[in-house]
Coordinates of C-alpha atoms and ligand atoms in Angstrom, one line a residue:
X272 CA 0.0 0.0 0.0
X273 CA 1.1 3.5 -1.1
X274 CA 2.2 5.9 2.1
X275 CA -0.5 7.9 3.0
X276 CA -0.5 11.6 4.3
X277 CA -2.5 11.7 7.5
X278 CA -3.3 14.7 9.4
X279 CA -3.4 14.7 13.2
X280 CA -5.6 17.1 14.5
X281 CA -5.4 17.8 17.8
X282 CA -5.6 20.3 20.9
X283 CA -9.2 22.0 20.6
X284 CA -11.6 24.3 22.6
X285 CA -12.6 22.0 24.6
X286 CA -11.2 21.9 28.9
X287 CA -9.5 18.5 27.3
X288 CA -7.2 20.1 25.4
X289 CA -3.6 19.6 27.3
X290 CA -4.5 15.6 27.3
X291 CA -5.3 16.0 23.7
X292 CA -1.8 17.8 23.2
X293 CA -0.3 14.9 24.6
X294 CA -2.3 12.2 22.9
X295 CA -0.9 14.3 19.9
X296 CA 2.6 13.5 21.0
X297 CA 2.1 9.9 20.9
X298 CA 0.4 9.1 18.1
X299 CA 3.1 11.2 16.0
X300 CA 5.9 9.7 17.3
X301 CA 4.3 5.8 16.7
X302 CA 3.0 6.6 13.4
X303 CA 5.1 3.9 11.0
X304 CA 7.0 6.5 8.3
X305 CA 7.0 4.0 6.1
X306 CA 3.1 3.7 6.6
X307 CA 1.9 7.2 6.7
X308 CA 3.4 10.9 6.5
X309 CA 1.8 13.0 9.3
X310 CA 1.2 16.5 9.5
X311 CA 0.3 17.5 12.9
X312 CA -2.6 19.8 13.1
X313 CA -3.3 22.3 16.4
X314 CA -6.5 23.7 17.0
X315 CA -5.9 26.7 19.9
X316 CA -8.0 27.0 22.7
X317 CA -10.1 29.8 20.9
X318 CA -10.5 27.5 17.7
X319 CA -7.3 29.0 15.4
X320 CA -6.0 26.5 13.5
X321 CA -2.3 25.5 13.0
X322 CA -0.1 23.5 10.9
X323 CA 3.6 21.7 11.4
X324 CA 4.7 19.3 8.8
X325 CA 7.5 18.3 11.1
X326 CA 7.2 14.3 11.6
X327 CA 9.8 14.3 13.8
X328 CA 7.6 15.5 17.0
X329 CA 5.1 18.5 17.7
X330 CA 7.6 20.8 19.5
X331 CA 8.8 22.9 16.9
X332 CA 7.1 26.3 15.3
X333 CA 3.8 26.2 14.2
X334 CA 2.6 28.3 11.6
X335 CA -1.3 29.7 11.3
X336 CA -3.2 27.8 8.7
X337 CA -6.8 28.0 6.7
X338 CA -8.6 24.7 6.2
X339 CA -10.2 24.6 3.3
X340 CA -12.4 21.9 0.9
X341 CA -13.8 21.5 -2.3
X342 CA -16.3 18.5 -1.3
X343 CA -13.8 15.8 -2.5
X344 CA -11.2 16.1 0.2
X345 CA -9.4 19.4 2.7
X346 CA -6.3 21.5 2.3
X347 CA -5.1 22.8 5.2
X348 CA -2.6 25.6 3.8
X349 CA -0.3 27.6 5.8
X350 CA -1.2 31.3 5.4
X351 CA 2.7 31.7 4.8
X352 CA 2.9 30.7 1.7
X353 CA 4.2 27.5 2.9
X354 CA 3.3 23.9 0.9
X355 CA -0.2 23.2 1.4
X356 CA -1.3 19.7 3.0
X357 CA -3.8 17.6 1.4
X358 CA -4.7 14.7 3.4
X359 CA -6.0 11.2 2.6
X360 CA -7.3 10.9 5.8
X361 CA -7.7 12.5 9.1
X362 CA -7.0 11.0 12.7
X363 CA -8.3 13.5 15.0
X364 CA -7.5 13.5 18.9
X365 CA -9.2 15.9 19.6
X366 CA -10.8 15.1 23.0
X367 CA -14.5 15.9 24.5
X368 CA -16.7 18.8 23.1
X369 CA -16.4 20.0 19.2
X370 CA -13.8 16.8 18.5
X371 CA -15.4 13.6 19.9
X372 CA -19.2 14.8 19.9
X373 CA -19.8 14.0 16.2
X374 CA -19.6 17.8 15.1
X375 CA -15.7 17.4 13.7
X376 CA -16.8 14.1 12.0
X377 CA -19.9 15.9 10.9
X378 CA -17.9 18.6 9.1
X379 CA -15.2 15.9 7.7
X380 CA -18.1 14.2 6.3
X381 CA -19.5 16.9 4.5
X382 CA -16.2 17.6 3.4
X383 CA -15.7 14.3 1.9
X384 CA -12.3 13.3 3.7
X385 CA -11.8 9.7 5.1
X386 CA -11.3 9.7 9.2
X387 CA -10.3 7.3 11.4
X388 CA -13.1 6.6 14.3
X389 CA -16.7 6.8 14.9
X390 CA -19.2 9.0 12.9
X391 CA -20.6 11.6 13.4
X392 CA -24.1 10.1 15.2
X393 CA -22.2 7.7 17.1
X394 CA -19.8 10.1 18.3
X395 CA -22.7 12.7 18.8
X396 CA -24.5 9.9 21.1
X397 CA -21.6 8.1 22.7
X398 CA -20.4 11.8 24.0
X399 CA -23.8 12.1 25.4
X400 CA -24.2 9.4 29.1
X401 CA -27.6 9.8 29.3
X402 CA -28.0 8.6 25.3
X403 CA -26.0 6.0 25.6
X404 CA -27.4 4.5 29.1
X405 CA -30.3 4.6 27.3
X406 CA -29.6 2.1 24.9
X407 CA -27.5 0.4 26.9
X408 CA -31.2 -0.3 28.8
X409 CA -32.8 -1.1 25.7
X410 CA -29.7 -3.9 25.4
X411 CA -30.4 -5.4 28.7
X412 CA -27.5 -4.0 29.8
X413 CA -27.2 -3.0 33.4
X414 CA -26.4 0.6 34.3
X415 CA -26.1 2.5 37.6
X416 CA -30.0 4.2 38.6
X417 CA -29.9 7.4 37.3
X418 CA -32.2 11.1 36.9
X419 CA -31.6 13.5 34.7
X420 CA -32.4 17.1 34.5
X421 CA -32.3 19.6 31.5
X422 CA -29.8 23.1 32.4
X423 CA -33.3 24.6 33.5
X424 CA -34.7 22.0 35.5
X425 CA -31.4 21.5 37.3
X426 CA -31.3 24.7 38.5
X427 CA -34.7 24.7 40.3
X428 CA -34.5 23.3 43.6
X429 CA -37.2 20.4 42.0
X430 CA -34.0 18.2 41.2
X431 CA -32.6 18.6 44.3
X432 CA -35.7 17.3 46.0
X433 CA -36.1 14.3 43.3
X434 CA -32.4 13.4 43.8
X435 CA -33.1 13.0 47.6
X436 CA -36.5 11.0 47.2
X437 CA -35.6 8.7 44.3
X438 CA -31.4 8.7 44.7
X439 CA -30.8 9.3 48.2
X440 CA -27.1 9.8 49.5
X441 CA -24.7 9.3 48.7
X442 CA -24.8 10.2 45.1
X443 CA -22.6 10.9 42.1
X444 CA -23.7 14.2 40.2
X445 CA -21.7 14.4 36.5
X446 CA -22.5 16.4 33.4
X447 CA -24.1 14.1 30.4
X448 CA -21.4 15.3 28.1
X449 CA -18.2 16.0 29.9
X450 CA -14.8 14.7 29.9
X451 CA -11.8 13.9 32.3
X452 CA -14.2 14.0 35.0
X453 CA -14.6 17.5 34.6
X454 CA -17.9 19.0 37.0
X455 CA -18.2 15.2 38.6
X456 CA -18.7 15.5 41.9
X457 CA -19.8 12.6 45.0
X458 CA -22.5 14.5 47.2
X459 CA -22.9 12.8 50.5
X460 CA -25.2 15.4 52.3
X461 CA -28.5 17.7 50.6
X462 CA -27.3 20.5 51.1
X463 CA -23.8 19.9 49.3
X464 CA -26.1 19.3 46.0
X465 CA -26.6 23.2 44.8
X466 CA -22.9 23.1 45.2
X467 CA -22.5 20.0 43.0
X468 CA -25.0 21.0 40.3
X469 CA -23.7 24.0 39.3
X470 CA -20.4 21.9 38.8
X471 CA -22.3 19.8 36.6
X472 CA -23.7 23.2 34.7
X473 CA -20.0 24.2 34.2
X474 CA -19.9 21.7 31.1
X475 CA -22.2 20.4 28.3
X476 CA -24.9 19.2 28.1
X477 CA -27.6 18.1 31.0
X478 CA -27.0 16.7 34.4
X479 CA -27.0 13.4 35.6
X480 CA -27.2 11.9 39.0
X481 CA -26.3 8.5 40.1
X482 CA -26.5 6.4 42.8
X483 CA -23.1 6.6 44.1
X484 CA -21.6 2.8 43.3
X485 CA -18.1 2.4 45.4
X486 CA -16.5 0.1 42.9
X487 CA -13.6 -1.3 41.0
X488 CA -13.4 0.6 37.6
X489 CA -12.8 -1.6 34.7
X490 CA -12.0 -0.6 31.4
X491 CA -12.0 -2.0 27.9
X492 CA -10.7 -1.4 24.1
X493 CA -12.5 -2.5 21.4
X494 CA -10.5 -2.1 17.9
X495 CA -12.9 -3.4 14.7
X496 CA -10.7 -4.1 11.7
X497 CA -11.5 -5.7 8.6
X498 CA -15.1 -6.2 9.8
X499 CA -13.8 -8.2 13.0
X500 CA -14.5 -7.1 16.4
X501 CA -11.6 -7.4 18.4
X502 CA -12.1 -7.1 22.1
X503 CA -9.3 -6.7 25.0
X504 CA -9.4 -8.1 28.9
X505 CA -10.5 -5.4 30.8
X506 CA -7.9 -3.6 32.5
X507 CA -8.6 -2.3 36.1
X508 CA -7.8 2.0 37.4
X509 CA -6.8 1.6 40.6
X510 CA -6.6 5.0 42.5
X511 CA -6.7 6.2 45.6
X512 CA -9.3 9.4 45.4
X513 CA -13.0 9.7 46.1
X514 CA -13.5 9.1 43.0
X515 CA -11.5 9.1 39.5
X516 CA -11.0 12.5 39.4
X517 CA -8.8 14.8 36.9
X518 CA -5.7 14.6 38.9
X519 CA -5.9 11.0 40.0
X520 CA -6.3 10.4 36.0
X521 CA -3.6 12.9 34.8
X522 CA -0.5 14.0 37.9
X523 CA -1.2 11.7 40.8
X524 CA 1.4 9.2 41.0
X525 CA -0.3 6.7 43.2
X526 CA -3.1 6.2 40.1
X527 CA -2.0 3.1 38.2
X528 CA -3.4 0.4 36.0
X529 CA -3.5 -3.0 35.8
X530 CA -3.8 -5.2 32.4
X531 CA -5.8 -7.2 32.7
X532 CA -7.5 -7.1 35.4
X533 CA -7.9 -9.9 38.4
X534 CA -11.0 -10.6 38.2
X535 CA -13.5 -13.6 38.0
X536 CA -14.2 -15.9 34.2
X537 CA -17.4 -14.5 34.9
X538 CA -17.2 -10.5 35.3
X539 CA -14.7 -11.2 32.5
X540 CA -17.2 -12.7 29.8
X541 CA -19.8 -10.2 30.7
X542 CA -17.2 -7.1 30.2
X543 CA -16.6 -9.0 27.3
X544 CA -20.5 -9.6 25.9
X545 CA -21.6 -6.3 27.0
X546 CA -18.7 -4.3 24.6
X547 CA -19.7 -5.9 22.0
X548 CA -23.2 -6.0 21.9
X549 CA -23.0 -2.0 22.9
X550 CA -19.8 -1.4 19.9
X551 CA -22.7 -2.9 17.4
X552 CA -26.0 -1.0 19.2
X553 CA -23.7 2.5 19.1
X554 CA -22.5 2.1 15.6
X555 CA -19.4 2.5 16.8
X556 CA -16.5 2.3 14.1
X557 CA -13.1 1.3 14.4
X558 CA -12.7 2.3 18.2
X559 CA -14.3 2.8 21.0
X560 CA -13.0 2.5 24.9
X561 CA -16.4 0.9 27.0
X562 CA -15.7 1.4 31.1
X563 CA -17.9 -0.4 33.7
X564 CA -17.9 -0.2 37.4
X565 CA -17.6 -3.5 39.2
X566 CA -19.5 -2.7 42.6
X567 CA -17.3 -3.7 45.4
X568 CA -20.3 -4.9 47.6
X569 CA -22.5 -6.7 45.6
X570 CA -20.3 -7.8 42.7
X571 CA -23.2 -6.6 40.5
X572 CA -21.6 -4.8 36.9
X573 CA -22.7 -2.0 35.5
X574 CA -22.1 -0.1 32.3
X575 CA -20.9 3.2 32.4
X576 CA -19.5 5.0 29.6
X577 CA -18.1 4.8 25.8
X578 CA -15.3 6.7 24.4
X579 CA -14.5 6.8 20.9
X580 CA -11.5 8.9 21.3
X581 CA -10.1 7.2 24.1
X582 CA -6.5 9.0 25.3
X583 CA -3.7 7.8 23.2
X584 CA -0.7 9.0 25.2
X585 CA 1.9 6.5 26.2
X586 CA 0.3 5.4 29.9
X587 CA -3.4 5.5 28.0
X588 CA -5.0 2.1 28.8
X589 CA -6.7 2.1 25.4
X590 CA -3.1 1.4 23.8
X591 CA -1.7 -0.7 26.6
X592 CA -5.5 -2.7 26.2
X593 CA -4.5 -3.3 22.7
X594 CA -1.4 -4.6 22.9
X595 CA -2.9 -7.7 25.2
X596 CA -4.9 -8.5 22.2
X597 CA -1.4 -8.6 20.2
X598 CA -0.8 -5.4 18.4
X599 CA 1.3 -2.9 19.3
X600 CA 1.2 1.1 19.3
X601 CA 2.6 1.6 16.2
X602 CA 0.1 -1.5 14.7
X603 CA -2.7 0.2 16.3
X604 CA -2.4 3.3 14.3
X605 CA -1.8 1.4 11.0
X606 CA -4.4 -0.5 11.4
X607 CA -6.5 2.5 12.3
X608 CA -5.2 4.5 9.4
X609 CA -5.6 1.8 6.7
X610 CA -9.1 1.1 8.2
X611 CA -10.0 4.6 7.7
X612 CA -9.3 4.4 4.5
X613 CA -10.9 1.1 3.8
X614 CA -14.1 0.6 6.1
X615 CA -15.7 3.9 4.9
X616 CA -19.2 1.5 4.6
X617 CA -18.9 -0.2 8.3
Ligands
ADP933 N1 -22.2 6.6 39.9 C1 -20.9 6.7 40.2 N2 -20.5 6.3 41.5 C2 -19.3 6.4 41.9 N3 -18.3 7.0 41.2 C3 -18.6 7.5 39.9 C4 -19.9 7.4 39.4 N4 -20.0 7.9 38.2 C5 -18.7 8.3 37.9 N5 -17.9 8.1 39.0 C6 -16.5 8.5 39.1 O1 -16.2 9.6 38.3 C7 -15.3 9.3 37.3 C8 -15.6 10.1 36.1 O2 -16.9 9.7 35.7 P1 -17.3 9.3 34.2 O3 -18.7 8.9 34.2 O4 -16.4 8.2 33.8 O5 -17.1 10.6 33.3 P2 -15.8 11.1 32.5 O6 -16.4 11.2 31.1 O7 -15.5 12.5 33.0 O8 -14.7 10.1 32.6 C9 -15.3 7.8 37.2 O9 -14.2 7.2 36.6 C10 -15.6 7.4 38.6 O10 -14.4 7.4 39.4
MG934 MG1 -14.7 8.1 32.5

């Protein structure tokens, strides 16, 4: 197969934009040369957009670029005067709102240009948890008991009142379409809800409130290639917060992971079913990483989320997840890449 020029977009208005920056990193450096030629692509936090044809890394000068399409493909050309870029694909690491909720892959669709990842409605609904429980219900697939309340609603003291009456304490209150834990918060006492709402309110979307599950938090890849379905053991977070909250995910040193996890044949095949059935109900394409929470008391599993631009940086499970199931980094993005290319009709 001819090399192929991919361009890595990355960075991005939304809060996840430093994990996206390093996601960037990685992917660059284990993109096979021989495979692809990679142009890294930085959006700024107030939506600019910037290119570097270095392959080398993402370190070095950046110059401001237009992106540009005729229907059949984009440019992105450096307002310099510089060569202009014409991708045959995209792999976009952008993370959480405008990158991974469907509107980036609804503008690359529209703009006739090969991605790798989910579309645009299974991005849009994956980034959404209160879609995707949801239809992980309508699967039979256990999730955590849930309310949720629209940015009005949650602001009147009505959702505090149905949180006590049909929730109780304590209780996990997270925005539907956030990222990185970003306005999640465990509420133990009433009156700490206002408090934990307008968190919430901070990001996307509407709220949701959970019954607060103490659990083991396990976490699965699921790569699709050539039509297969390929799914990883779960691997296991193991952290010592509250809860798995930004810092535990990104500085704290005493957050680590373990592939695969110890757990029972049984928890194991369910992880397992569940992925599947949900990569399929989602029309997920390509990617996706499913998480679950194994509750510590009762053993019972639940679903909780899907992300279908899982972090790529070196410590990522998604990657590590992978590589249990026999490929490596650098085979992960090929594959990805090539599939991108190929399995426009999955
Ligand atoms: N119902 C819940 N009970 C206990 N902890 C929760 C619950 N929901 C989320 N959490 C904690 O918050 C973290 C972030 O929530 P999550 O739903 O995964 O959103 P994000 O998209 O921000 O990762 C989880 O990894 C977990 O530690
Ligand atoms: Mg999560």
């Amino acid at each position: 197969m001819k090399r192929v020029r991919v361009a890595v977009i990355f960075g991005g208005k939304s809060r996840e934009h430093d994990v996206s920056v390093l996601s960037a990193k990685a992917v660059l450096s284990h993109i096979d040369k021989n495979v692809a030629e990679a142009a890294a692509v930085m959006i700024s936090r107030d939506g600019g957009i910037y290119i570097q044809r270095e392959t080398a890394g993402i370190c070095r000068q950046y110059v401001p670029a237009e992106l540009c399409t005729d229907g059949h493909g984009i440019e992105i050309r450096p307002t310099d005067g510089g060569e202009t870029f014409r991708p045959d694909c995209v792999f976009s690491v952008l993370h959480g709102e405008y990158g991974e909720d469907g509107r980036l892959q609804g503008m690359l669709d529209m703009a006739g240009v090969p991605y790798v990842g989910c579309g645009c409605t299974s991005s849009a609904v994956c980034m959404d948890k209160i879609y995707t429980k949801i239809i992980a219900e309508h699967c039979g697939i256990p999730t955590v008991p849930w309310l949720s309340f629209d940015r009005e609603t949650a602001k009147d003291g009505q959702a505090e009142k149905e949180i006590s009456e049909k929730l109780g304490f304590p209780v996990f209150i997270k925005p539907a379409c956030g990222g990185s834990s970003f306005g999640a918060s465990s509420v133990t006492r009433p009156e700490e809800l206002c408090g934990a709402i307008a968190n919430a309110l901070s990001e996307p979307g509407r709220v949701l409130a959970e019954r607060f599950i103490p659990a083991r938090e396990l976490e699965c890849a699921v790569l699709s290639s050539d039509g297969e379905i390929i799914v990883s053991p779960p691997g296991e977070i193991i952290h010592s917060s509250g809860f798995y909250d930004y810092e535990a995910k990104y500085s704290r040193q005493d957050s680590r992971t373990e592939v695969p996890a110890d757990i029972s044949d049984e928890i194991k095949t369910k992880v397992y079913n569940y992925s599947k059935i949900l990569f399929r109900a989602l029309s997920c394409r390509q990617l996706a990483r499913i998480d679950f929470f194994l509750d510590k008391r009762t053993s019972e599993l639940y679903f909780n989320e899907v992300n279908t631009l899982p972090g790529f940086t070196d410590r990522s499970l998604y990657p590590r997840l992978i590589e249990e199931t026999g490929t490596d980094f650098e085979g992960l993005l090929t594959s990805l890449i090539r599939g991108a290319l190929n399995d426009r009709d999955i």
